[in-house]
């Protein structure tokens, strides 16, 4: 419309669409919106009768409106709306805002908006099953006789205008119904429930919705429609809440003999009772080990690798099967301690028996493997593995030990010579240096603060600990412990303590910057272990959580 809105006296000269309320005027300082833009907000069915906007006295022709449903977000109800169309001609028309024009257009053209019926007032509060994830929202279905429905009288225009998708009825605004929503949260409805809780100031419901996202962080991270709509503070909160439980030293007792048990034709009940592979946690208050869960047979393998990230346990399968039927695998699994769910993620690009896993800056790196120098990393947001810079040529047949410090990966070992490699993810490059020490076999390497700690094993003398300053780049022996017939072991660090775990002993090393040394007490041994022990650290919830429907 090209007619200018100037004063109330010029209202008589407005065109028909202006008088009918279809000219969109954002403010007095802006020009009138082109009528072509109005077509983007609604669509008229070709079967609908035409409406004559050519004269001032024309009115919409009554008929059966078949226009498509309009979903209006964050609009406000008009404060001054002329109800009687016959009075518009003589009434002084106030200047309409853009949002008010949408509502005026809706009313004057009798757009068909879905109406709540008595059968659609109930909210589907039943949690979906594991095969489908749905949003918790009521389904509004118009009555069968929509031709006779007066939209103006039966639809609360303010409710429709202010509601966001999915539309929630007004009877879900009391404390009882908020509790119903809280008890039926899942990944399909937690985001819309979070928005509803924020809009009505329901902090407990808001925390419950964020808690569901925190418990299922990996699924949330993969969904751009869910994780992408969270604010930065909410993203930090769900990750912080996930790590807020009590930390425990744990071990994955992986016994490849479980594959032998699986091939002798036993019953399922016998297999479950005979299998030994399990996850155990150490209670330092009581100095005792407790079983957390069994490890599925699909995860059990020889030459596997483990690491943790975002309070998940990741296991890269090595070789599975028995004797001649043993084959290398590309499969990778993760375990969620908050829901006690094992899940398979995207497989690696190639099988990597005897590789090493390490988590750095939100990625998981699979380094080397048996006769492999390639390296690939896993992006949890894309659920995809991609190659990065390989290990230097002719240096490693197997990546012996890996740790993370100062935002870089450190790999020790070597085929022809003993080396220390350092990987910078920003430049995607490796740098090498010689690794000092004797001819003793290295059991493991850990990073605490500004130092790397390397544990070398001598079967007759015991354990020698060498320390490497990350800034000065110097190696020197800092401690030792005499142990007769010292077996091999693996290490994990928690709270500046390095725990050395094997089937024969559990000892701790205080990684103090001034005087590092082994502690005097000998900790409880995991007597139930039958396989290879892989230690790690996870946070467990303070109480049992209800498994979330995903």
Short mmCIF file of C-alpha atoms in Angstrom, two decimals:
data_model
loop_
_atom_site.label_atom_id
_atom_site.label_comp_id
_atom_site.label_asym_id
_atom_site.label_seq_id
_atom_site.Cartn_x
_atom_site.Cartn_y
_atom_site.Cartn_z
CA UNK A 1 0.00 0.00 0.00
CA UNK A 2 1.41 3.33 -0.98
CA UNK A 3 -0.96 5.52 1.04
CA UNK A 4 0.79 7.42 3.85
CA UNK A 5 -0.48 7.21 7.43
CA UNK A 6 -0.36 10.81 8.63
CA UNK A 7 -3.18 11.85 10.93
CA UNK A 8 -6.51 10.55 12.06
CA UNK A 9 -8.22 12.97 9.70
CA UNK A 10 -6.72 11.19 6.71
CA UNK A 11 -8.15 7.84 7.73
CA UNK A 12 -11.05 8.38 5.32
CA UNK A 13 -8.69 8.30 2.39
CA UNK A 14 -7.02 4.99 3.32
CA UNK A 15 -7.34 2.11 0.92
CA UNK A 16 -9.41 -0.92 1.75
CA UNK A 17 -6.54 -3.05 3.01
CA UNK A 18 -5.49 -0.27 5.40
CA UNK A 19 -9.00 -0.04 6.80
CA UNK A 20 -9.15 -3.81 7.16
CA UNK A 21 -5.94 -3.82 9.16
CA UNK A 22 -3.61 -5.44 6.63
CA UNK A 23 -1.08 -2.64 6.32
CA UNK A 24 1.83 -3.38 8.61
CA UNK A 25 3.22 -0.23 10.19
CA UNK A 26 6.14 -0.89 12.57
CA UNK A 27 6.23 2.68 13.89
CA UNK A 28 5.56 6.22 12.80
CA UNK A 29 9.19 6.62 11.79
CA UNK A 30 9.15 3.65 9.37
CA UNK A 31 7.52 3.18 6.03
CA UNK A 32 4.58 0.84 5.50
CA UNK A 33 5.52 -2.75 4.83
CA UNK A 34 5.03 -3.90 1.31
CA UNK A 35 1.91 -5.96 0.87
CA UNK A 36 3.98 -8.72 -0.65
CA UNK A 37 5.56 -9.30 2.76
CA UNK A 38 2.19 -10.06 4.25
CA UNK A 39 1.94 -13.12 2.02
CA UNK A 40 4.88 -14.66 3.84
CA UNK A 41 2.92 -14.83 7.12
CA UNK A 42 -0.11 -16.68 5.94
CA UNK A 43 -1.34 -18.58 2.94
CA UNK A 44 -4.85 -18.51 1.58
CA UNK A 45 -6.29 -21.64 0.08
CA UNK A 46 -7.31 -21.32 -3.57
CA UNK A 47 -10.65 -22.81 -2.55
CA UNK A 48 -11.45 -19.92 -0.22
CA UNK A 49 -13.83 -17.25 -1.49
CA UNK A 50 -12.15 -14.05 -2.61
CA UNK A 51 -12.23 -11.06 -0.32
CA UNK A 52 -12.84 -7.64 -1.79
CA UNK A 53 -10.56 -4.98 -0.34
CA UNK A 54 -11.33 -2.41 -3.04
CA UNK A 55 -13.88 -0.31 -1.13
CA UNK A 56 -14.04 1.13 2.33
CA UNK A 57 -17.33 -0.53 3.14
CA UNK A 58 -16.38 -3.95 1.89
CA UNK A 59 -16.18 -6.80 4.35
CA UNK A 60 -14.80 -10.32 4.07
CA UNK A 61 -17.19 -12.69 2.38
CA UNK A 62 -18.36 -15.31 4.83
CA UNK A 63 -17.60 -18.88 3.95
CA UNK A 64 -15.70 -21.89 5.07
CA UNK A 65 -12.18 -20.81 5.92
CA UNK A 66 -9.61 -23.40 4.83
CA UNK A 67 -6.50 -21.42 5.50
CA UNK A 68 -3.45 -23.12 6.93
CA UNK A 69 -2.71 -22.96 10.61
CA UNK A 70 -0.69 -19.97 11.82
CA UNK A 71 1.79 -20.42 14.64
CA UNK A 72 2.62 -17.06 16.18
CA UNK A 73 5.58 -16.72 18.56
CA UNK A 74 6.16 -14.07 21.16
CA UNK A 75 3.40 -11.76 19.97
CA UNK A 76 1.38 -9.50 22.26
CA UNK A 77 -2.34 -9.01 22.32
CA UNK A 78 -3.52 -5.72 20.82
CA UNK A 79 -4.55 -3.17 23.39
CA UNK A 80 -6.88 -1.18 21.17
CA UNK A 81 -8.82 -3.29 18.68
CA UNK A 82 -11.98 -2.07 17.01
CA UNK A 83 -14.45 -4.89 17.48
CA UNK A 84 -17.26 -3.66 15.26
CA UNK A 85 -16.27 -3.54 11.63
CA UNK A 86 -19.03 -1.03 10.91
CA UNK A 87 -17.46 1.50 13.31
CA UNK A 88 -14.01 1.42 11.70
CA UNK A 89 -14.93 3.97 9.15
CA UNK A 90 -15.68 6.74 11.62
CA UNK A 91 -13.42 5.67 14.49
CA UNK A 92 -10.02 7.18 14.94
CA UNK A 93 -7.72 4.28 14.19
CA UNK A 94 -4.66 4.05 16.47
CA UNK A 95 -1.32 3.25 14.93
CA UNK A 96 -0.81 -0.52 14.95
CA UNK A 97 2.45 -2.19 15.75
CA UNK A 98 3.66 -4.98 13.50
CA UNK A 99 2.73 -7.63 16.08
CA UNK A 100 -0.74 -6.15 16.51
CA UNK A 101 -1.22 -6.18 12.74
CA UNK A 102 -0.66 -9.94 12.67
CA UNK A 103 -3.44 -10.41 15.22
CA UNK A 104 -5.74 -7.97 13.46
CA UNK A 105 -5.19 -9.80 10.20
CA UNK A 106 -5.96 -13.07 11.91
CA UNK A 107 -9.22 -11.78 13.35
CA UNK A 108 -10.51 -9.90 10.31
CA UNK A 109 -9.90 -12.72 7.82
CA UNK A 110 -11.28 -15.44 10.12
CA UNK A 111 -8.15 -17.57 9.83
CA UNK A 112 -8.67 -21.16 10.91
CA UNK A 113 -6.63 -21.74 14.06
CA UNK A 114 -6.72 -25.15 15.72
CA UNK A 115 -8.99 -25.04 18.75
CA UNK A 116 -8.66 -26.97 21.98
CA UNK A 117 -11.40 -29.46 22.55
CA UNK A 118 -12.43 -31.26 25.65
CA UNK A 119 -10.58 -34.34 24.44
CA UNK A 120 -7.32 -32.49 23.88
CA UNK A 121 -6.92 -30.82 27.25
CA UNK A 122 -5.00 -33.73 28.71
CA UNK A 123 -1.25 -33.71 28.45
CA UNK A 124 0.56 -36.80 27.34
CA UNK A 125 2.61 -37.39 30.46
CA UNK A 126 3.66 -40.91 29.58
CA UNK A 127 7.40 -41.18 29.02
CA UNK A 128 8.24 -42.49 25.55
CA UNK A 129 9.87 -45.83 25.10
CA UNK A 130 13.45 -46.34 24.07
CA UNK A 131 12.59 -46.51 20.40
CA UNK A 132 11.24 -43.02 20.10
CA UNK A 133 11.96 -39.64 21.64
CA UNK A 134 9.00 -37.28 21.63
CA UNK A 135 8.37 -33.84 23.01
CA UNK A 136 6.04 -33.60 25.95
CA UNK A 137 3.30 -31.35 24.61
CA UNK A 138 -0.44 -31.59 24.22
CA UNK A 139 -1.87 -32.38 20.84
CA UNK A 140 -4.47 -29.84 19.84
CA UNK A 141 -6.93 -31.25 17.35
CA UNK A 142 -9.77 -29.10 16.00
CA UNK A 143 -13.30 -30.35 16.40
CA UNK A 144 -14.97 -32.16 13.57
CA UNK A 145 -17.29 -29.24 12.85
CA UNK A 146 -14.71 -26.52 12.34
CA UNK A 147 -16.88 -24.82 9.78
CA UNK A 148 -19.24 -23.58 12.49
CA UNK A 149 -16.56 -22.56 14.97
CA UNK A 150 -16.27 -18.89 15.71
CA UNK A 151 -12.53 -18.43 16.07
CA UNK A 152 -12.89 -15.02 17.67
CA UNK A 153 -15.09 -16.31 20.48
CA UNK A 154 -13.56 -19.73 21.26
CA UNK A 155 -9.83 -19.03 20.93
CA UNK A 156 -8.07 -16.97 23.54
CA UNK A 157 -6.08 -14.77 21.18
CA UNK A 158 -3.66 -13.68 23.86
CA UNK A 159 -2.86 -17.29 24.73
CA UNK A 160 -2.28 -18.22 21.09
CA UNK A 161 -0.16 -15.15 20.43
CA UNK A 162 2.09 -15.55 23.44
CA UNK A 163 2.50 -19.32 23.29
CA UNK A 164 5.64 -20.86 21.86
CA UNK A 165 5.77 -24.17 20.05
CA UNK A 166 4.69 -26.63 21.33
CA UNK A 167 1.51 -24.97 22.66
CA UNK A 168 0.96 -25.73 26.34
CA UNK A 169 -2.52 -25.25 27.85
CA UNK A 170 -3.05 -22.78 30.64
CA UNK A 171 -3.98 -25.52 33.09
CA UNK A 172 -0.31 -26.63 33.16
CA UNK A 173 0.69 -23.62 35.22
CA UNK A 174 0.15 -24.80 38.78
CA UNK A 175 2.60 -26.55 41.06
CA UNK A 176 1.01 -29.97 40.68
CA UNK A 177 1.34 -30.02 36.91
CA UNK A 178 4.93 -28.78 37.10
CA UNK A 179 5.66 -31.79 39.28
CA UNK A 180 4.01 -34.02 36.67
CA UNK A 181 6.31 -32.57 34.02
CA UNK A 182 9.32 -33.09 36.28
CA UNK A 183 8.48 -36.77 36.78
CA UNK A 184 8.11 -37.39 33.03
CA UNK A 185 11.21 -35.67 31.69
CA UNK A 186 13.20 -37.26 28.89
CA UNK A 187 15.41 -36.13 26.02
CA UNK A 188 12.38 -35.49 23.84
CA UNK A 189 10.75 -32.90 26.09
CA UNK A 190 13.52 -31.54 28.34
CA UNK A 191 14.29 -28.51 26.15
CA UNK A 192 10.70 -27.27 25.88
CA UNK A 193 10.23 -27.97 29.58
CA UNK A 194 13.33 -25.89 30.30
CA UNK A 195 11.90 -22.96 28.34
CA UNK A 196 8.57 -23.32 30.17
CA UNK A 197 10.29 -23.41 33.56
CA UNK A 198 12.35 -20.31 32.77
CA UNK A 199 9.27 -18.44 31.58
CA UNK A 200 7.38 -19.18 34.80
CA UNK A 201 10.32 -18.97 37.21
CA UNK A 202 10.19 -22.64 38.22
CA UNK A 203 13.78 -23.22 39.37
CA UNK A 204 13.26 -26.82 40.51
CA UNK A 205 11.78 -27.80 37.14
CA UNK A 206 14.57 -25.92 35.39
CA UNK A 207 17.21 -27.82 37.34
CA UNK A 208 15.44 -31.11 36.63
CA UNK A 209 15.43 -30.44 32.87
CA UNK A 210 19.12 -29.54 32.93
CA UNK A 211 19.76 -32.67 35.00
CA UNK A 212 18.30 -34.89 32.28
CA UNK A 213 20.59 -33.23 29.73
CA UNK A 214 23.54 -33.66 32.06
CA UNK A 215 22.85 -37.35 32.63
CA UNK A 216 22.66 -37.92 28.86
CA UNK A 217 25.33 -35.40 27.86
CA UNK A 218 26.69 -37.29 24.86
CA UNK A 219 23.27 -37.55 23.19
CA UNK A 220 22.60 -33.87 23.88
CA UNK A 221 25.98 -32.93 22.42
CA UNK A 222 25.19 -34.72 19.17
CA UNK A 223 21.81 -33.03 18.67
CA UNK A 224 22.21 -29.50 17.21
CA UNK A 225 18.51 -28.82 17.73
CA UNK A 226 19.01 -29.45 21.44
CA UNK A 227 22.58 -28.45 22.30
CA UNK A 228 22.54 -25.58 19.79
CA UNK A 229 19.55 -23.94 21.49
CA UNK A 230 21.14 -23.90 24.94
CA UNK A 231 22.79 -20.76 26.23
CA UNK A 232 26.53 -20.80 26.94
CA UNK A 233 25.92 -20.78 30.69
CA UNK A 234 23.53 -23.72 30.42
CA UNK A 235 26.07 -25.73 28.42
CA UNK A 236 28.67 -25.16 31.10
CA UNK A 237 26.16 -25.99 33.81
CA UNK A 238 25.15 -29.40 32.44
CA UNK A 239 28.80 -30.40 32.04
CA UNK A 240 29.70 -29.10 35.49
CA UNK A 241 26.72 -30.91 37.01
CA UNK A 242 27.81 -34.11 35.28
CA UNK A 243 31.22 -33.93 36.94
CA UNK A 244 29.90 -32.88 40.35
CA UNK A 245 29.63 -36.34 41.91
CA UNK A 246 32.21 -38.01 44.10
CA UNK A 247 35.29 -39.18 42.22
CA UNK A 248 36.39 -42.80 42.47
CA UNK A 249 39.38 -44.75 41.29
CA UNK A 250 37.99 -47.53 39.11
CA UNK A 251 39.29 -50.45 37.12
CA UNK A 252 37.92 -52.30 34.13
CA UNK A 253 38.72 -55.97 34.68
CA UNK A 254 38.68 -57.31 31.12
CA UNK A 255 39.13 -61.06 30.87
CA UNK A 256 39.45 -62.39 27.29
CA UNK A 257 38.58 -65.87 28.60
CA UNK A 258 34.96 -64.74 28.57
CA UNK A 259 35.05 -65.39 24.82
CA UNK A 260 35.95 -69.02 25.50
CA UNK A 261 32.98 -69.32 27.85
CA UNK A 262 30.75 -67.86 25.18
CA UNK A 263 31.64 -70.58 22.67
CA UNK A 264 31.00 -73.74 24.70
CA UNK A 265 27.21 -73.65 24.33
CA UNK A 266 26.21 -72.79 27.88
CA UNK A 267 22.87 -71.31 28.85
CA UNK A 268 22.46 -67.58 29.17
CA UNK A 269 22.09 -67.80 32.95
CA UNK A 270 25.28 -69.82 33.26
CA UNK A 271 27.17 -67.42 31.02
CA UNK A 272 26.10 -64.47 33.13
CA UNK A 273 27.24 -66.18 36.30
CA UNK A 274 30.54 -67.43 34.85
CA UNK A 275 31.71 -64.27 33.10
CA UNK A 276 34.19 -62.24 35.11
CA UNK A 277 34.73 -59.02 33.13
CA UNK A 278 33.38 -56.14 35.21
CA UNK A 279 33.93 -52.56 36.36
CA UNK A 280 34.96 -52.04 40.00
CA UNK A 281 35.36 -48.88 42.07
CA UNK A 282 37.59 -48.29 45.09
CA UNK A 283 36.13 -46.76 48.26
CA UNK A 284 39.04 -44.93 49.88
CA UNK A 285 36.97 -44.31 53.03
CA UNK A 286 36.60 -48.02 53.73
CA UNK A 287 39.65 -49.23 51.76
CA UNK A 288 37.52 -51.71 49.83
CA UNK A 289 36.61 -52.58 46.24
CA UNK A 290 33.04 -52.91 44.99
CA UNK A 291 31.61 -54.06 41.68
CA UNK A 292 29.78 -51.38 39.74
CA UNK A 293 28.57 -53.26 36.65
CA UNK A 294 29.34 -56.15 34.32
CA UNK A 295 31.09 -55.52 31.02
CA UNK A 296 29.13 -56.71 27.96
CA UNK A 297 30.74 -59.47 25.94
CA UNK A 298 30.90 -57.19 22.89
CA UNK A 299 33.31 -54.92 24.78
CA UNK A 300 35.61 -57.70 26.00
CA UNK A 301 38.74 -58.16 23.89
CA UNK A 302 42.49 -58.58 23.94
CA UNK A 303 44.84 -55.61 23.34
CA UNK A 304 42.08 -53.05 23.98
CA UNK A 305 42.48 -49.44 25.18
CA UNK A 306 40.49 -47.21 27.54
CA UNK A 307 40.19 -43.54 28.47
CA UNK A 308 37.65 -41.18 30.03
CA UNK A 309 36.13 -37.91 28.85
CA UNK A 310 33.16 -35.88 30.15
CA UNK A 311 32.61 -38.57 32.80
CA UNK A 312 32.20 -41.31 30.19
CA UNK A 313 34.36 -44.41 29.87
CA UNK A 314 35.48 -45.16 26.30
CA UNK A 315 36.79 -48.58 25.29
CA UNK A 316 38.45 -49.26 21.92
CA UNK A 317 38.12 -52.95 21.13
CA UNK A 318 41.35 -54.74 20.19
CA UNK A 319 41.07 -58.34 18.96
CA UNK A 320 38.02 -60.49 19.57
CA UNK A 321 37.49 -64.22 19.29
CA UNK A 322 39.52 -67.25 20.25
CA UNK A 323 42.69 -68.77 18.80
CA UNK A 324 42.61 -68.77 15.01
CA UNK A 325 39.23 -67.06 14.92
CA UNK A 326 40.61 -63.95 16.64
CA UNK A 327 40.18 -60.86 14.46
CA UNK A 328 41.03 -57.16 14.99
CA UNK A 329 38.11 -54.80 15.47
CA UNK A 330 37.30 -51.16 14.78
CA UNK A 331 34.48 -50.97 17.32
CA UNK A 332 34.39 -48.43 20.17
CA UNK A 333 32.02 -48.44 23.15
CA UNK A 334 31.23 -45.92 25.87
CA UNK A 335 29.77 -46.37 29.35
CA UNK A 336 27.67 -43.76 31.14
CA UNK A 337 27.98 -44.17 34.94
CA UNK A 338 25.00 -41.89 35.59
CA UNK A 339 22.57 -44.10 33.67
CA UNK A 340 24.51 -47.41 33.71
CA UNK A 341 24.15 -47.70 29.94
CA UNK A 342 26.73 -49.17 27.55
CA UNK A 343 26.49 -47.84 24.01
CA UNK A 344 28.47 -48.31 20.81
CA UNK A 345 29.69 -45.17 19.07
CA UNK A 346 31.03 -44.70 15.56
CA UNK A 347 33.82 -47.19 14.72
CA UNK A 348 37.36 -46.12 13.96
CA UNK A 349 38.58 -45.88 10.38
CA UNK A 350 40.86 -48.88 10.90
CA UNK A 351 41.35 -51.53 13.53
CA UNK A 352 43.99 -50.65 16.15
CA UNK A 353 44.94 -53.46 18.53
CA UNK A 354 47.32 -52.25 21.26
CA UNK A 355 46.61 -48.60 20.51
CA UNK A 356 46.37 -45.91 23.19
CA UNK A 357 43.39 -43.63 23.84
CA UNK A 358 43.67 -40.13 25.28
CA UNK A 359 41.18 -37.27 25.71
CA UNK A 360 42.24 -33.71 24.87
CA UNK A 361 40.14 -30.56 24.38
CA UNK A 362 36.88 -32.42 23.83
CA UNK A 363 38.32 -35.00 21.42
CA UNK A 364 39.45 -38.60 21.84
CA UNK A 365 42.71 -39.56 20.14
CA UNK A 366 43.47 -43.14 19.06
CA UNK A 367 47.25 -43.25 18.77
CA UNK A 368 49.11 -45.86 16.80
CA UNK A 369 48.46 -49.51 17.32
CA UNK A 370 50.27 -52.70 16.43
CA UNK A 371 52.51 -51.80 13.46
CA UNK A 372 50.55 -48.57 12.91
CA UNK A 373 51.85 -45.00 12.91
CA UNK A 374 48.57 -43.32 11.99
CA UNK A 375 46.53 -41.30 14.48
CA UNK A 376 42.84 -40.46 14.40
CA UNK A 377 40.56 -38.52 16.70
CA UNK A 378 36.89 -38.73 17.58
CA UNK A 379 34.56 -35.72 17.57
CA UNK A 380 31.62 -36.50 19.90
CA UNK A 381 29.44 -33.75 18.38
CA UNK A 382 29.67 -35.30 14.92
CA UNK A 383 30.11 -38.92 16.09
CA UNK A 384 32.94 -39.25 13.59
CA UNK A 385 36.60 -40.31 13.48
CA UNK A 386 39.07 -38.37 11.32
CA UNK A 387 42.81 -38.67 10.72
CA UNK A 388 45.36 -36.23 12.12
CA UNK A 389 49.13 -36.04 11.77
CA UNK A 390 50.69 -39.52 12.06
CA UNK A 391 53.55 -40.49 14.33
CA UNK A 392 57.04 -39.82 12.91
CA UNK A 393 58.21 -42.52 10.53
CA UNK A 394 60.24 -45.46 11.82
CA UNK A 395 59.87 -44.49 15.47
CA UNK A 396 57.00 -46.53 16.87
CA UNK A 397 55.66 -49.98 16.21
CA UNK A 398 53.40 -49.55 19.24
CA UNK A 399 52.50 -46.35 21.13
CA UNK A 400 53.64 -47.57 24.52
CA UNK A 401 52.39 -44.90 26.93
CA UNK A 402 50.33 -41.72 26.46
CA UNK A 403 49.41 -38.85 28.76
CA UNK A 404 48.06 -35.30 28.46
CA UNK A 405 49.64 -32.16 29.91
CA UNK A 406 49.43 -28.42 29.15
CA UNK A 407 47.06 -28.96 26.23
CA UNK A 408 49.40 -31.39 24.45
CA UNK A 409 49.75 -35.15 24.01
CA UNK A 410 52.91 -36.89 25.23
CA UNK A 411 53.82 -40.32 23.89
CA UNK A 412 56.76 -42.35 25.17
CA UNK A 413 58.38 -45.44 23.71
CA UNK A 414 60.06 -46.36 20.47
CA UNK A 415 61.21 -49.24 18.33
CA UNK A 416 64.85 -48.47 17.59
CA UNK A 417 65.38 -45.82 20.25
CA UNK A 418 63.50 -44.64 23.31
CA UNK A 419 61.80 -41.32 22.57
CA UNK A 420 59.32 -38.81 23.92
CA UNK A 421 56.94 -37.32 21.36
CA UNK A 422 54.84 -34.21 21.89
CA UNK A 423 51.74 -33.45 19.80
CA UNK A 424 50.31 -29.93 19.45
CA UNK A 425 46.65 -30.02 18.32
CA UNK A 426 46.75 -26.36 17.25
CA UNK A 427 49.49 -26.94 14.69
CA UNK A 428 48.78 -30.65 14.12
CA UNK A 429 52.47 -31.48 14.43
CA UNK A 430 54.70 -33.86 16.39
CA UNK A 431 58.02 -32.95 18.02
CA UNK A 432 60.46 -35.50 19.39
CA UNK A 433 63.18 -35.61 22.03
CA UNK A 434 65.29 -38.33 23.62
CA UNK A 435 63.93 -40.02 26.71
CA UNK A 436 66.41 -40.38 29.57
CA UNK A 437 66.49 -43.40 31.83
CA UNK A 438 67.90 -46.87 32.19
CA UNK A 439 67.09 -50.10 30.44
CA UNK A 440 64.23 -50.95 32.76
CA UNK A 441 60.81 -51.49 31.27
CA UNK A 442 58.38 -48.59 31.65
CA UNK A 443 55.10 -49.56 33.27
CA UNK A 444 53.22 -46.30 32.73
CA UNK A 445 53.51 -42.52 32.45
CA UNK A 446 51.31 -39.93 34.18
CA UNK A 447 51.04 -36.12 34.19
CA UNK A 448 50.44 -34.10 37.36
CA UNK A 449 50.82 -30.33 37.36
CA UNK A 450 54.03 -29.22 35.62
CA UNK A 451 55.62 -32.68 35.64
CA UNK A 452 55.50 -36.02 33.86
CA UNK A 453 56.07 -39.10 36.01
CA UNK A 454 57.44 -42.27 34.43
CA UNK A 455 57.32 -45.54 36.36
CA UNK A 456 60.07 -47.99 35.36
CA UNK A 457 59.96 -51.58 36.61
CA UNK A 458 62.91 -53.80 37.48
CA UNK A 459 61.77 -57.33 38.38
CA UNK A 460 64.45 -57.68 41.05
CA UNK A 461 64.73 -54.16 42.48
CA UNK A 462 61.21 -52.74 42.23
CA UNK A 463 59.92 -49.44 40.85
CA UNK A 464 61.93 -46.34 39.94
CA UNK A 465 60.12 -43.05 39.31
CA UNK A 466 61.54 -40.47 36.89
CA UNK A 467 60.20 -36.95 36.68
CA UNK A 468 60.19 -34.62 33.65
CA UNK A 469 59.77 -30.86 33.99
CA UNK A 470 57.55 -29.62 31.17
CA UNK A 471 59.25 -26.20 31.03
CA UNK A 472 62.89 -27.09 31.72
CA UNK A 473 62.51 -30.36 29.75
CA UNK A 474 64.79 -32.34 32.04
CA UNK A 475 64.48 -35.91 33.32
CA UNK A 476 65.71 -37.03 36.73
CA UNK A 477 64.94 -39.81 39.21
CA UNK A 478 62.77 -38.59 42.08
CA UNK A 479 61.74 -41.71 44.02
CA UNK A 480 61.84 -45.50 44.17
CA UNK A 481 60.16 -48.41 45.95
CA UNK A 482 61.70 -51.81 46.55
CA UNK A 483 59.45 -54.68 45.56
CA UNK A 484 60.48 -58.29 45.06
CA UNK A 485 59.26 -59.81 41.79
CA UNK A 486 57.46 -56.62 40.89
CA UNK A 487 54.66 -57.39 38.40
CA UNK A 488 53.52 -55.08 35.66
CA UNK A 489 50.91 -52.50 36.58
CA UNK A 490 49.05 -49.49 35.23
CA UNK A 491 48.50 -46.07 36.77
CA UNK A 492 45.81 -43.44 37.16
CA UNK A 493 45.92 -40.05 38.86
CA UNK A 494 43.38 -38.43 41.18
CA UNK A 495 43.86 -35.44 43.51
CA UNK A 496 47.65 -35.31 43.03
CA UNK A 497 47.91 -38.99 43.94
CA UNK A 498 49.02 -41.57 41.40
CA UNK A 499 47.50 -45.01 42.02
CA UNK A 500 49.48 -48.02 40.77
CA UNK A 501 47.08 -50.94 40.31
CA UNK A 502 47.73 -54.59 39.55
CA UNK A 503 46.22 -57.92 40.56
CA UNK A 504 48.97 -58.31 43.19
CA UNK A 505 49.05 -54.85 44.82
CA UNK A 506 47.55 -51.36 44.97
CA UNK A 507 49.93 -48.58 46.00
CA UNK A 508 49.76 -44.79 45.80
CA UNK A 509 52.38 -42.21 44.93
CA UNK A 510 52.19 -38.61 46.23
CA UNK A 511 53.10 -36.38 43.27
CA UNK A 512 54.18 -33.46 45.44
CA UNK A 513 56.20 -30.79 43.61
CA UNK A 514 58.78 -30.54 46.41
CA UNK A 515 59.09 -34.06 47.81
CA UNK A 516 57.37 -36.72 45.67
CA UNK A 517 57.33 -40.17 47.25
CA UNK A 518 55.35 -43.38 47.64
CA UNK A 519 52.95 -43.48 50.56
CA UNK A 520 53.67 -45.96 53.32
CA UNK A 521 50.29 -47.65 53.47
CA UNK A 522 49.40 -50.53 51.19
CA UNK A 523 45.87 -50.32 49.87
CA UNK A 524 43.36 -53.09 49.44
CA UNK A 525 43.90 -55.46 46.52
CA UNK A 526 41.13 -56.33 44.06
CA UNK A 527 41.01 -60.06 44.75
CA UNK A 528 38.07 -60.66 42.41
CA UNK A 529 40.06 -59.61 39.34
CA UNK A 530 40.81 -62.32 36.78
CA UNK A 531 41.76 -60.37 33.68
CA UNK A 532 43.82 -57.33 32.72
CA UNK A 533 43.16 -54.24 34.86
CA UNK A 534 42.69 -50.83 33.23
CA UNK A 535 42.45 -48.09 35.89
CA UNK A 536 40.58 -44.82 35.36
CA UNK A 537 38.64 -42.18 37.32
CA UNK A 538 34.92 -41.40 37.08
CA UNK A 539 32.42 -39.44 39.17
CA UNK A 540 29.48 -41.38 40.56
CA UNK A 541 26.19 -39.83 41.71
CA UNK A 542 25.52 -39.56 45.41
CA UNK A 543 22.30 -41.54 45.09
CA UNK A 544 20.68 -43.91 42.63
CA UNK A 545 19.21 -42.10 39.66
CA UNK A 546 16.17 -43.14 37.68
CA UNK A 547 17.29 -44.26 34.25
CA UNK A 548 16.17 -41.61 31.80
CA UNK A 549 13.97 -42.58 28.89
CA UNK A 550 15.87 -41.67 25.77
#
